[in-house]
mmCIF file of C-alpha atoms in Angstrom:
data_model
loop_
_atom_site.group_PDB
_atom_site.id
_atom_site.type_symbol
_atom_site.label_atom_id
_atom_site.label_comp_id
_atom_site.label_asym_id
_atom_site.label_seq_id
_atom_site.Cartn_x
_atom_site.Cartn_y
_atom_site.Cartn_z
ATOM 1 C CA UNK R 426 9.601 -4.049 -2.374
ATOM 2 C CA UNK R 427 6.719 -5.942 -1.557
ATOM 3 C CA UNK R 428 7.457 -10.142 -0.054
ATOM 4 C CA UNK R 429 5.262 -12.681 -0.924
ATOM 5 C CA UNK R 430 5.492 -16.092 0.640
ATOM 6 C CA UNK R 431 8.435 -18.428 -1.294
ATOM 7 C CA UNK R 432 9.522 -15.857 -3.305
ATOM 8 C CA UNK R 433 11.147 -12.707 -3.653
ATOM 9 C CA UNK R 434 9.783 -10.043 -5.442
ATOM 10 C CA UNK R 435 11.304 -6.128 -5.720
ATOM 11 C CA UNK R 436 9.247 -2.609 -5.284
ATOM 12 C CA UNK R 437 10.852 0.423 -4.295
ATOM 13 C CA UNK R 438 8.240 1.941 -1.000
ATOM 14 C CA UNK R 439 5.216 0.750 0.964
ATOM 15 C CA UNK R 440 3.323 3.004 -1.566
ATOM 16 C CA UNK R 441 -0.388 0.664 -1.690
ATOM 17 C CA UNK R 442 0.053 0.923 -5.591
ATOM 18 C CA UNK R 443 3.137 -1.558 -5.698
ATOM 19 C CA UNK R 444 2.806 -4.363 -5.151
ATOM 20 C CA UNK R 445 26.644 -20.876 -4.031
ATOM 21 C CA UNK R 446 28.665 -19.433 -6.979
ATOM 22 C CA UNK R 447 31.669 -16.851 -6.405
ATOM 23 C CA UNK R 448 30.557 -13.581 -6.012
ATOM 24 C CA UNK R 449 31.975 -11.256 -8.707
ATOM 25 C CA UNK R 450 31.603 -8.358 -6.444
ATOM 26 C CA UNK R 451 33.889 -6.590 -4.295
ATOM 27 C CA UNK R 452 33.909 -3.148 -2.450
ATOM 28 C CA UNK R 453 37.412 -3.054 -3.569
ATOM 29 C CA UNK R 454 36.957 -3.982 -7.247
ATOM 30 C CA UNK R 455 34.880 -2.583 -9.702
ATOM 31 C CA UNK R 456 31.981 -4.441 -10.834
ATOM 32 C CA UNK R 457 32.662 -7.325 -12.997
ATOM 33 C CA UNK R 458 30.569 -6.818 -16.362
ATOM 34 C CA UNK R 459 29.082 -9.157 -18.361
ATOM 35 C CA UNK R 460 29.666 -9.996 -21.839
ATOM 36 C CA UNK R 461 27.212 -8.921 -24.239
ATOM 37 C CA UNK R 462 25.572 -11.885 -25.535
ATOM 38 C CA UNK R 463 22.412 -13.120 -27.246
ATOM 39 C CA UNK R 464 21.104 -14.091 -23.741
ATOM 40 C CA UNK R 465 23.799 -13.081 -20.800
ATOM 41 C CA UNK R 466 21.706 -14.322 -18.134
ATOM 42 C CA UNK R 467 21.676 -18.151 -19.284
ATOM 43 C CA UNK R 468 25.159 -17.893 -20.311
ATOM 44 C CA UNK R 469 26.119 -16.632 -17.139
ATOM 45 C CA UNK R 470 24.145 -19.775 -14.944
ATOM 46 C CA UNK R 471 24.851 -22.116 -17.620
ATOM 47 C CA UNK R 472 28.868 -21.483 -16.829
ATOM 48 C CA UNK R 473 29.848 -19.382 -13.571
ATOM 49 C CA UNK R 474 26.869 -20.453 -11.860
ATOM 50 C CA UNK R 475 27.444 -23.929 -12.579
ATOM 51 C CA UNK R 476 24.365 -25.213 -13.861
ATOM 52 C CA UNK R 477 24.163 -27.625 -17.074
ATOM 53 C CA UNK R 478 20.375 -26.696 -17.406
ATOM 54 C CA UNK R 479 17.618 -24.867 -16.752
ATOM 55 C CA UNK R 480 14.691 -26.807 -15.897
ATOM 56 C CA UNK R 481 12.115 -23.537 -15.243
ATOM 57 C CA UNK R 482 11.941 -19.777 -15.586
ATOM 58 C CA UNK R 483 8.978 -18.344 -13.190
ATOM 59 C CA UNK R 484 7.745 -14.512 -12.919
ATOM 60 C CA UNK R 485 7.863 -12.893 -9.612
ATOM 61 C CA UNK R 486 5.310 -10.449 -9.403
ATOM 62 C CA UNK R 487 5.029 -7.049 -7.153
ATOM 63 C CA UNK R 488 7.858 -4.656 -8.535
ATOM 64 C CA UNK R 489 6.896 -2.244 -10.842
ATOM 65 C CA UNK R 490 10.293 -0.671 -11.541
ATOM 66 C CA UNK R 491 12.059 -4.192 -12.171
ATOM 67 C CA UNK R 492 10.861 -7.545 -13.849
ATOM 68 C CA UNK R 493 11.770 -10.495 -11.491
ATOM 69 C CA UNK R 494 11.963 -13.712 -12.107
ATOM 70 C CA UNK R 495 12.901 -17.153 -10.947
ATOM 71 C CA UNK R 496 15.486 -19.346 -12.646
ATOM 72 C CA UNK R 497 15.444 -22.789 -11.826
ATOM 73 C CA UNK R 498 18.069 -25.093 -12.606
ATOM 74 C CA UNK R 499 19.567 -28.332 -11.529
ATOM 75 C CA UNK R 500 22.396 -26.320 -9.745
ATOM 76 C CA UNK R 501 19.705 -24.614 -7.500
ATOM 77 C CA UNK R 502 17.467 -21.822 -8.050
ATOM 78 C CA UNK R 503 18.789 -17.965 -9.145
ATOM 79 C CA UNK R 504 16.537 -14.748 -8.509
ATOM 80 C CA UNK R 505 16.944 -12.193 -11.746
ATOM 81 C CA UNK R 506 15.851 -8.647 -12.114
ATOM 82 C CA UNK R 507 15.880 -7.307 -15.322
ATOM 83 C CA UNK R 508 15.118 -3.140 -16.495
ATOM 84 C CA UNK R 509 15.410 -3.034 -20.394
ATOM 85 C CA UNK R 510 15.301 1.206 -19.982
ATOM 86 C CA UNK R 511 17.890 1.765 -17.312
ATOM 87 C CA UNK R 512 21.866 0.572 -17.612
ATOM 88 C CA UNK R 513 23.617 -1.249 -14.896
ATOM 89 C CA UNK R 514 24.529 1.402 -12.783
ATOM 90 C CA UNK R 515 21.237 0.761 -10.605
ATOM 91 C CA UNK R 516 21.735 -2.812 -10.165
ATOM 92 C CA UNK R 517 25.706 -2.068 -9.361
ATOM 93 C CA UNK R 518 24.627 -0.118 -6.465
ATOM 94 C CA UNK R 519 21.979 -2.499 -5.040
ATOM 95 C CA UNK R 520 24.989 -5.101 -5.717
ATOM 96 C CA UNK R 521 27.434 -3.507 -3.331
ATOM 97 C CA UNK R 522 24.812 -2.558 -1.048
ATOM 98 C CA UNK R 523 24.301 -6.608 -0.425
ATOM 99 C CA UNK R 524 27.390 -7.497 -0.695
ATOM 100 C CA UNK R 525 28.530 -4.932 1.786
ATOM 101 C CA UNK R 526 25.654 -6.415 4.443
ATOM 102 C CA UNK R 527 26.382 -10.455 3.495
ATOM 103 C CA UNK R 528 29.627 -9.666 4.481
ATOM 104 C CA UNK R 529 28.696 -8.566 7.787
ATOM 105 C CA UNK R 530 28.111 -12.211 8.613
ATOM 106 C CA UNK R 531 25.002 -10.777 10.394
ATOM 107 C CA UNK R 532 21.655 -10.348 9.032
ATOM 108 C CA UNK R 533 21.027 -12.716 6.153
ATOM 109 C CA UNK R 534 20.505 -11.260 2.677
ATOM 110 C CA UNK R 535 20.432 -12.667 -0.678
ATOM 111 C CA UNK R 536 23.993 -12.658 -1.830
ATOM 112 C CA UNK R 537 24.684 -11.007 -5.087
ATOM 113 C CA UNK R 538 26.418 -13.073 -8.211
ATOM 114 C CA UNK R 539 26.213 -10.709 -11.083
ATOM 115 C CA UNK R 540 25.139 -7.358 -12.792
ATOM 116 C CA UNK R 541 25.694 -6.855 -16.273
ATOM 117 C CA UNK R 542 24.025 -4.660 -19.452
ATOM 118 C CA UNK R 543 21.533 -6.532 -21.735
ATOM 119 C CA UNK R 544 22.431 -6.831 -25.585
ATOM 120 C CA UNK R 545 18.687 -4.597 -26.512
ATOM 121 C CA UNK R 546 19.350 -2.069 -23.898
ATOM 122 C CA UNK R 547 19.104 -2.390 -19.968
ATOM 123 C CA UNK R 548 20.578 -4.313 -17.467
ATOM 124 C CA UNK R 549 19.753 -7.237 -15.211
ATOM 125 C CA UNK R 550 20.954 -8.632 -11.781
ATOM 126 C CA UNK R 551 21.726 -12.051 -10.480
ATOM 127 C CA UNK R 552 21.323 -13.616 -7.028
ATOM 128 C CA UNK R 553 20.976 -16.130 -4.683
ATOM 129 C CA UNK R 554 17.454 -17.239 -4.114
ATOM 130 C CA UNK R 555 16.219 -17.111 -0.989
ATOM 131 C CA UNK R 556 13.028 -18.823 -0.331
ATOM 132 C CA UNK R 557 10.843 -17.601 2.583
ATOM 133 C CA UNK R 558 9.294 -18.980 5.453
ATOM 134 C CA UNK R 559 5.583 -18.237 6.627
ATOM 135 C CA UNK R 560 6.132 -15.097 8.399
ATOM 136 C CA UNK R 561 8.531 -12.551 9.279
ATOM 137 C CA UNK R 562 10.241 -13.731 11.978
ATOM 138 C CA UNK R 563 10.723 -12.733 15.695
ATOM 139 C CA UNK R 564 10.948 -9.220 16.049
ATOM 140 C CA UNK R 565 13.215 -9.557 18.798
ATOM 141 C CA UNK R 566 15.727 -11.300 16.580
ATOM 142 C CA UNK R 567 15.715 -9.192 13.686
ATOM 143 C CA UNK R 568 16.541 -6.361 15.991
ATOM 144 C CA UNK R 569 18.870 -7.732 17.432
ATOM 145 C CA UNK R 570 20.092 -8.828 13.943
ATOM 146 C CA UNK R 571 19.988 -5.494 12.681
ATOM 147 C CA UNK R 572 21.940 -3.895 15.129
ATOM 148 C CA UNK R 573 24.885 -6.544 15.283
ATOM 149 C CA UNK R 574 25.164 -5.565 11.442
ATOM 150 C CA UNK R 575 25.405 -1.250 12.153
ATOM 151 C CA UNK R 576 27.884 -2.358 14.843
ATOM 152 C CA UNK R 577 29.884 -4.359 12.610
ATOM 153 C CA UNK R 578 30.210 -2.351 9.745
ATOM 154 C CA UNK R 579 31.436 0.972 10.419
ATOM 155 C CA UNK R 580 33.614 2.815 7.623
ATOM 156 C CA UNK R 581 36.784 5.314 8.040
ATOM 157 C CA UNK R 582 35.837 7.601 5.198
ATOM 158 C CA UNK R 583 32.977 9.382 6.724
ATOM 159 C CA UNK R 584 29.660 9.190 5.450
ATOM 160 C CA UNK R 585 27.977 8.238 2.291
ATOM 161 C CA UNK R 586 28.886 4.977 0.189
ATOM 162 C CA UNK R 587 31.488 3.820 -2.586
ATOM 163 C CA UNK R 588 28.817 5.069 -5.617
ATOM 164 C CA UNK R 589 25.552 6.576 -5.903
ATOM 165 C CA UNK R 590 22.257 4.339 -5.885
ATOM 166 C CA UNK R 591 18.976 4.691 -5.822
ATOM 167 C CA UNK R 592 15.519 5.089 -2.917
ATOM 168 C CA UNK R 593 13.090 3.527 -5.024
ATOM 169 C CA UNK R 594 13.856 5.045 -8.529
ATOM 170 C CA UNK R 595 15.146 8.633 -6.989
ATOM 171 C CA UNK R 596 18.894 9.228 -7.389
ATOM 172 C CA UNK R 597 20.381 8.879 -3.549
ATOM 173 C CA UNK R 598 23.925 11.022 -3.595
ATOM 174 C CA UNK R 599 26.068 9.208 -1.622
ATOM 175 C CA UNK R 600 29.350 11.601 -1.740
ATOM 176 C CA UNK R 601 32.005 10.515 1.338
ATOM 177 C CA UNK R 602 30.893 13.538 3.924
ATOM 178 C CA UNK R 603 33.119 13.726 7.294
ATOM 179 C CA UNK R 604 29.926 15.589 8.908
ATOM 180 C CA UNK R 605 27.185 13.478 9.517
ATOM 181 C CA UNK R 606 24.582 17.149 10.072
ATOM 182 C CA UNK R 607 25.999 18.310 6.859
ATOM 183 C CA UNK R 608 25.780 14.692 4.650
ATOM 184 C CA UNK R 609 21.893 14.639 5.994
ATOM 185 C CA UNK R 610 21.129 18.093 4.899
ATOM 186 C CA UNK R 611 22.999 18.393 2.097
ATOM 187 C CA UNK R 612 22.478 14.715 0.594
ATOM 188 C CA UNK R 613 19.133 13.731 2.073
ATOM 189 C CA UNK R 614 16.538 16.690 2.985
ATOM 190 C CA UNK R 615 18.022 19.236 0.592
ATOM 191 C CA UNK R 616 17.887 17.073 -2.431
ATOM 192 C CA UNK R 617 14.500 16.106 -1.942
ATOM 193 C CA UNK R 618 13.440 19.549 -1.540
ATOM 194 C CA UNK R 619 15.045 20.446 -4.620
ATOM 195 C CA UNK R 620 13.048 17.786 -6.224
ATOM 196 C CA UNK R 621 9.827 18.254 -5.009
ATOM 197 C CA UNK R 622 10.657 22.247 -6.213
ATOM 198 C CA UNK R 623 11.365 21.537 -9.504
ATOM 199 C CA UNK R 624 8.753 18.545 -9.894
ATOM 200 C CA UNK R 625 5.699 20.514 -8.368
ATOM 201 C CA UNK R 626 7.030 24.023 -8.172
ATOM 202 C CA UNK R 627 6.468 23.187 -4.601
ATOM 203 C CA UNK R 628 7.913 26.698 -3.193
ATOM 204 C CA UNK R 629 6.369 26.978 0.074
ATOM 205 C CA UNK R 630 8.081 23.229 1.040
ATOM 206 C CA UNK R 631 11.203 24.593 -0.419
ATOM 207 C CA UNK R 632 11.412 27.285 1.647
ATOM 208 C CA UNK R 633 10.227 25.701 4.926
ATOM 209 C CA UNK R 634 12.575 22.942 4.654
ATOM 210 C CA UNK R 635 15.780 25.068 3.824
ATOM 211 C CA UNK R 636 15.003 26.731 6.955
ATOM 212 C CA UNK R 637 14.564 23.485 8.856
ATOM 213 C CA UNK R 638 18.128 22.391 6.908
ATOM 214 C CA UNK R 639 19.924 25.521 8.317
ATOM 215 C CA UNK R 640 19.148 25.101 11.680
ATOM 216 C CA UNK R 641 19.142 20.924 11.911
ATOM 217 C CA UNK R 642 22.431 20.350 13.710
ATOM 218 C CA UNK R 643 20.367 21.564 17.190
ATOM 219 C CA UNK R 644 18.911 18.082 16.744
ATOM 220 C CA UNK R 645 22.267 16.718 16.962
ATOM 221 C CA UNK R 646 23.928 18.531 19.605
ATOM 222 C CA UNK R 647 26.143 16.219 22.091
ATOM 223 C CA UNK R 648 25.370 13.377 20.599
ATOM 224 C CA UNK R 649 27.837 10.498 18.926
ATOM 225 C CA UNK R 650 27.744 9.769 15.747
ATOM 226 C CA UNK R 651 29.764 6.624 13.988
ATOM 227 C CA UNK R 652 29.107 5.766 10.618
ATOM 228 C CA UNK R 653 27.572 2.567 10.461
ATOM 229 C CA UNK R 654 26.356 0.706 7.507
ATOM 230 C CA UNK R 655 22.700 1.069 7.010
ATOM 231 C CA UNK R 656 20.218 -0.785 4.468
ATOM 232 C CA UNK R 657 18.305 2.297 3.983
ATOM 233 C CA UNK R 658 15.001 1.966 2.912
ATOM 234 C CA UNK R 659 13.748 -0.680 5.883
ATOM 235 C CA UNK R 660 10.017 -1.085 4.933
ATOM 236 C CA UNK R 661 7.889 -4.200 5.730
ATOM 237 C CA UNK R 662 8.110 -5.408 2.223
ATOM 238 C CA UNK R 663 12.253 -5.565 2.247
ATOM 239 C CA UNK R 664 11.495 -7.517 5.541
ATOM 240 C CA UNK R 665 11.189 -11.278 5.766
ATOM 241 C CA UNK R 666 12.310 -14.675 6.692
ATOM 242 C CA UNK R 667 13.556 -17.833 6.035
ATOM 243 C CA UNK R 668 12.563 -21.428 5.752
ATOM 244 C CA UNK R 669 14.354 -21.555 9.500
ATOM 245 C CA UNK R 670 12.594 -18.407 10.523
ATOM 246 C CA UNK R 671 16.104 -16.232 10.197
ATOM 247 C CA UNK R 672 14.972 -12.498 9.063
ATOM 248 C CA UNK R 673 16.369 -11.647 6.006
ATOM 249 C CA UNK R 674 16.317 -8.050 4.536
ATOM 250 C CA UNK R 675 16.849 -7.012 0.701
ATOM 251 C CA UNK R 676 16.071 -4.699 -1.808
ATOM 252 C CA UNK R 677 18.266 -1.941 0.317
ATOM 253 C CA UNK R 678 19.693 1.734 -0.784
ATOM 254 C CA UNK R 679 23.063 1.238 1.452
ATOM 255 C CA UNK R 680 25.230 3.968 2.433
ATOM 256 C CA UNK R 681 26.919 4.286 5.937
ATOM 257 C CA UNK R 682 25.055 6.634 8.412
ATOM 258 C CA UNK R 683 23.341 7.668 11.574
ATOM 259 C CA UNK R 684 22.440 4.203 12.791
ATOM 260 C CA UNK R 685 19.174 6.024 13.879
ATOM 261 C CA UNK R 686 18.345 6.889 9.895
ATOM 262 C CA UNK R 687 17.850 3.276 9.506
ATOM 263 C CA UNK R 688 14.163 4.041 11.312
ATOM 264 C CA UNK R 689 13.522 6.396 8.623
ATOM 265 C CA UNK R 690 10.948 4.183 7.547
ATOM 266 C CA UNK R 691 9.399 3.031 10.672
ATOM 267 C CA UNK R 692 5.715 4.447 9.627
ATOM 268 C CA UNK R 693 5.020 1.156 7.501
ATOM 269 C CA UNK R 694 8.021 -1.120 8.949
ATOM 270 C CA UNK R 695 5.766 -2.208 11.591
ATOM 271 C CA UNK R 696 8.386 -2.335 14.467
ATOM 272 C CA UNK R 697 7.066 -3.414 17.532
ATOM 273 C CA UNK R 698 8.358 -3.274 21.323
ATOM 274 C CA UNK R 699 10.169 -6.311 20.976
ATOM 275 C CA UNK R 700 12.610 -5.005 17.944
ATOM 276 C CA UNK R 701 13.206 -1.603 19.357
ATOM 277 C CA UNK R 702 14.065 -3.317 23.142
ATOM 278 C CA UNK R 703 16.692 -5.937 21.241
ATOM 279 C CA UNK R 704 17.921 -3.639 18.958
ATOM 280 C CA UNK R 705 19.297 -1.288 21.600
ATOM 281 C CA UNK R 706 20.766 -3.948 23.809
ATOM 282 C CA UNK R 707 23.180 -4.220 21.328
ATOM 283 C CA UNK R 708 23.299 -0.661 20.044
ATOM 284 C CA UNK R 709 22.029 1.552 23.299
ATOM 285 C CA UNK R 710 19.741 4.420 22.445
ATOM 286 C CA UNK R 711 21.033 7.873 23.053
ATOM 287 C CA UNK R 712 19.936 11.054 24.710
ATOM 288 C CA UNK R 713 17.349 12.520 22.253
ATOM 289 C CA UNK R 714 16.706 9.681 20.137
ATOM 290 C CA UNK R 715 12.783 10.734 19.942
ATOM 291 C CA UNK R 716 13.135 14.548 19.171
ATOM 292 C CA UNK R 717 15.397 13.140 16.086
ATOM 293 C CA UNK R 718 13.101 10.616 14.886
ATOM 294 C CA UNK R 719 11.059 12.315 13.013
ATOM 295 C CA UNK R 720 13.794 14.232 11.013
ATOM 296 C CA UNK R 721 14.984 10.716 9.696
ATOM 297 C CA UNK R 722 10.980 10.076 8.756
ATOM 298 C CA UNK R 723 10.955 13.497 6.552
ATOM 299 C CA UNK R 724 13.538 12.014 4.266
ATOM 300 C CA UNK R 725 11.150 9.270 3.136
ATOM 301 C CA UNK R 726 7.962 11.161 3.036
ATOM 302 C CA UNK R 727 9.985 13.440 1.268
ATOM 303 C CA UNK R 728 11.034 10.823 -1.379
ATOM 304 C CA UNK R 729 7.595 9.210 -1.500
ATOM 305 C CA UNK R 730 6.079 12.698 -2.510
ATOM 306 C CA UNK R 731 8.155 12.987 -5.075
ATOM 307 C CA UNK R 732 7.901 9.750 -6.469
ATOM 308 C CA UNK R 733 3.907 9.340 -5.324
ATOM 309 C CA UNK R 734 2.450 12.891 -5.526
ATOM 310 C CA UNK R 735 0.799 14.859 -3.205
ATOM 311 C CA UNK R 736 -0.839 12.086 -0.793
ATOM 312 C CA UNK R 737 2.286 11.864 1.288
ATOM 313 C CA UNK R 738 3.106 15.728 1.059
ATOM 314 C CA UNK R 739 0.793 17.086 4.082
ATOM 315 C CA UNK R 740 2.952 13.993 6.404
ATOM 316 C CA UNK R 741 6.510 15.777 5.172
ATOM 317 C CA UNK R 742 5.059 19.584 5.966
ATOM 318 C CA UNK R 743 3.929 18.174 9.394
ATOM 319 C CA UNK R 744 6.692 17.174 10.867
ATOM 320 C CA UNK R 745 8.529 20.511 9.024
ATOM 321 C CA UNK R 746 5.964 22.953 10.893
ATOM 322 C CA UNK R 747 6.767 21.299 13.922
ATOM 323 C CA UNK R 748 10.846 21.131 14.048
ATOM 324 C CA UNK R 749 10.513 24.779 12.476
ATOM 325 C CA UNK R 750 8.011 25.641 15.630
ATOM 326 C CA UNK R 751 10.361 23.505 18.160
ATOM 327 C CA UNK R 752 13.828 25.259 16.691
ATOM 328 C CA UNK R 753 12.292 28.566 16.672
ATOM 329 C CA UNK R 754 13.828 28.876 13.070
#
């Protein structure tokens, strides 16, 4: 997702190439659908969200896998994504993903109003509109922020999430898992590997990873794992702030994890000092936090070669060569 002052606007990875209602979502419930109509989105603002007109409808550019735009009525404004090619099942997951953080009462996000199938094919989402302040905030607060919210929301089914959703446009399996070693390799690294196999015929990364897979939980020995609720894909474009200088994050690929995975995309987050010092006030680093780091990097280089190509394939074989030459495996 890449920010732009004002507005929101929705890309999947720092890849350089991208650029108040009810809610009618619940973790408990399943999503509320919308009608079919000539136009659900207007019908939908016009009635539920409580306008009696829309005075504006703005693009937001920057996405390439979604169309965004800005609805502006004289009930507020309403952010929209729309994908005419892929059905609502992308936008439900991104939908409980917010919901599950605005709930939190921690970190703000842009609550979540509707998701619903387009009459021509496709699907679109509804939110709250959020519009953003001049920078990104204070580091120290959004780590401090960010932590509150994995401390908060912990889940007693294990790990994983209530459906499937998406990093970027790559399916993210998000079965409940009681093993947090085994959801990781199983659901993370071993998926991707299968992918970039099948995509690129990319044997040699196959086979070096699997091995790295097999002998992961070495990484993970004596430490304590609770599974917290993570955004997921925490990139400097799904970072920002508001007109009060509050951080807000969107655009996530929830599931509850490591609370360490959610630095899985620390190479373009820019996190400085100040975050990582706040953030573990409230949720103190453990023993072996740096030897692990890396492993929660490999997912996203992993994802980003599949969905990118080969510039971000030599970063994922790295860091594999090294844990394989650490591990002895």
């Amino acid at each position: 997702m890449v920010a732009h002052l004002g507005v929101i606007s929705f890309s999947s990875s720092c890849h350089l190439l991208h650029s108040s209602p009810q809610l009618s979502l619940c973790l408990h419930k399943p999503i509320v659908m919308a009608t079919v109509s000539t136009d659900p989105v207007r019908e939908w603002i016009l009635t539920e969200g409580k306008a009696s007109q829309i005075t504006g409808i703005s693009p937001v550019g920057g996405g390439c896998i979604n169309l965004a735009s800005r609805y502006t009525t004289d009930a507020g404004s309403f952010f929209v994504k729309t994908n005419r090619s892929i059905g609502p099942e992308m936008f439900e997951g991104e939908a409980l993903g917010l919901s599950a953080m605005y709930e939190t009462n921690s970190i703000r996000v842009p609550q979540p109003y509707k998701v619903g199938a387009l009459p021509t094919g496709g699907s679109y989402i509804i939110m709250e509109f959020i519009e953003f302040g001049s920078s990104r905030g204070d580091q120290a607060v959004l780590g401090r922020k960010l932590a509150e919210m994995h401390k908060a929301a912990k889940s007693d089914k294990g790990f994983g999430f209530h459906v499937n959703n998406t990093i970027g446009s790559t399916p993210q399996i998000n079965t409940w898992t009681s093993d947090w070693v085994e959801f990781y390799s199983e659901h993370r690294l071993a998926f991707q590997l299968k992918l970039a196999q099948q995509q690129f015929g990319d044997s040699a990364i196959y086979e070096k990873g699997q091995r790295l897979v097999k002998n992961l939980g070495a990484l993970f020995e004596d430490v304590t794992i609770e599974p917290c609720l993570l955004h997921g894909d925490l990139w400097s474009g799904n970072i920002s702030s508001d007109k009060n200088g509050e951080p807000v994050i969107l655009d996530p690929a929830c599931y509850y994890g490591h609370n360490e995975a959610e630095f899985g995309m620390s190479w373009c987050a820019g996190f400085g000092g100040s975050f990582y010092n706040a953030y573990f006030e409230v949720m103190p680093k453990q023993a072996g936090f740096e030897k692990r780091r890396d492993a929660y990097l490999l997912y996203h280089y992993l994802n980003h070669y599949n969905l990118f190509g080969s510039g971000y394939r030599s970063s994922a074989m790295s860091i594999i060569d090294d844990y394989l030459r650490i591990l002895k495996a």
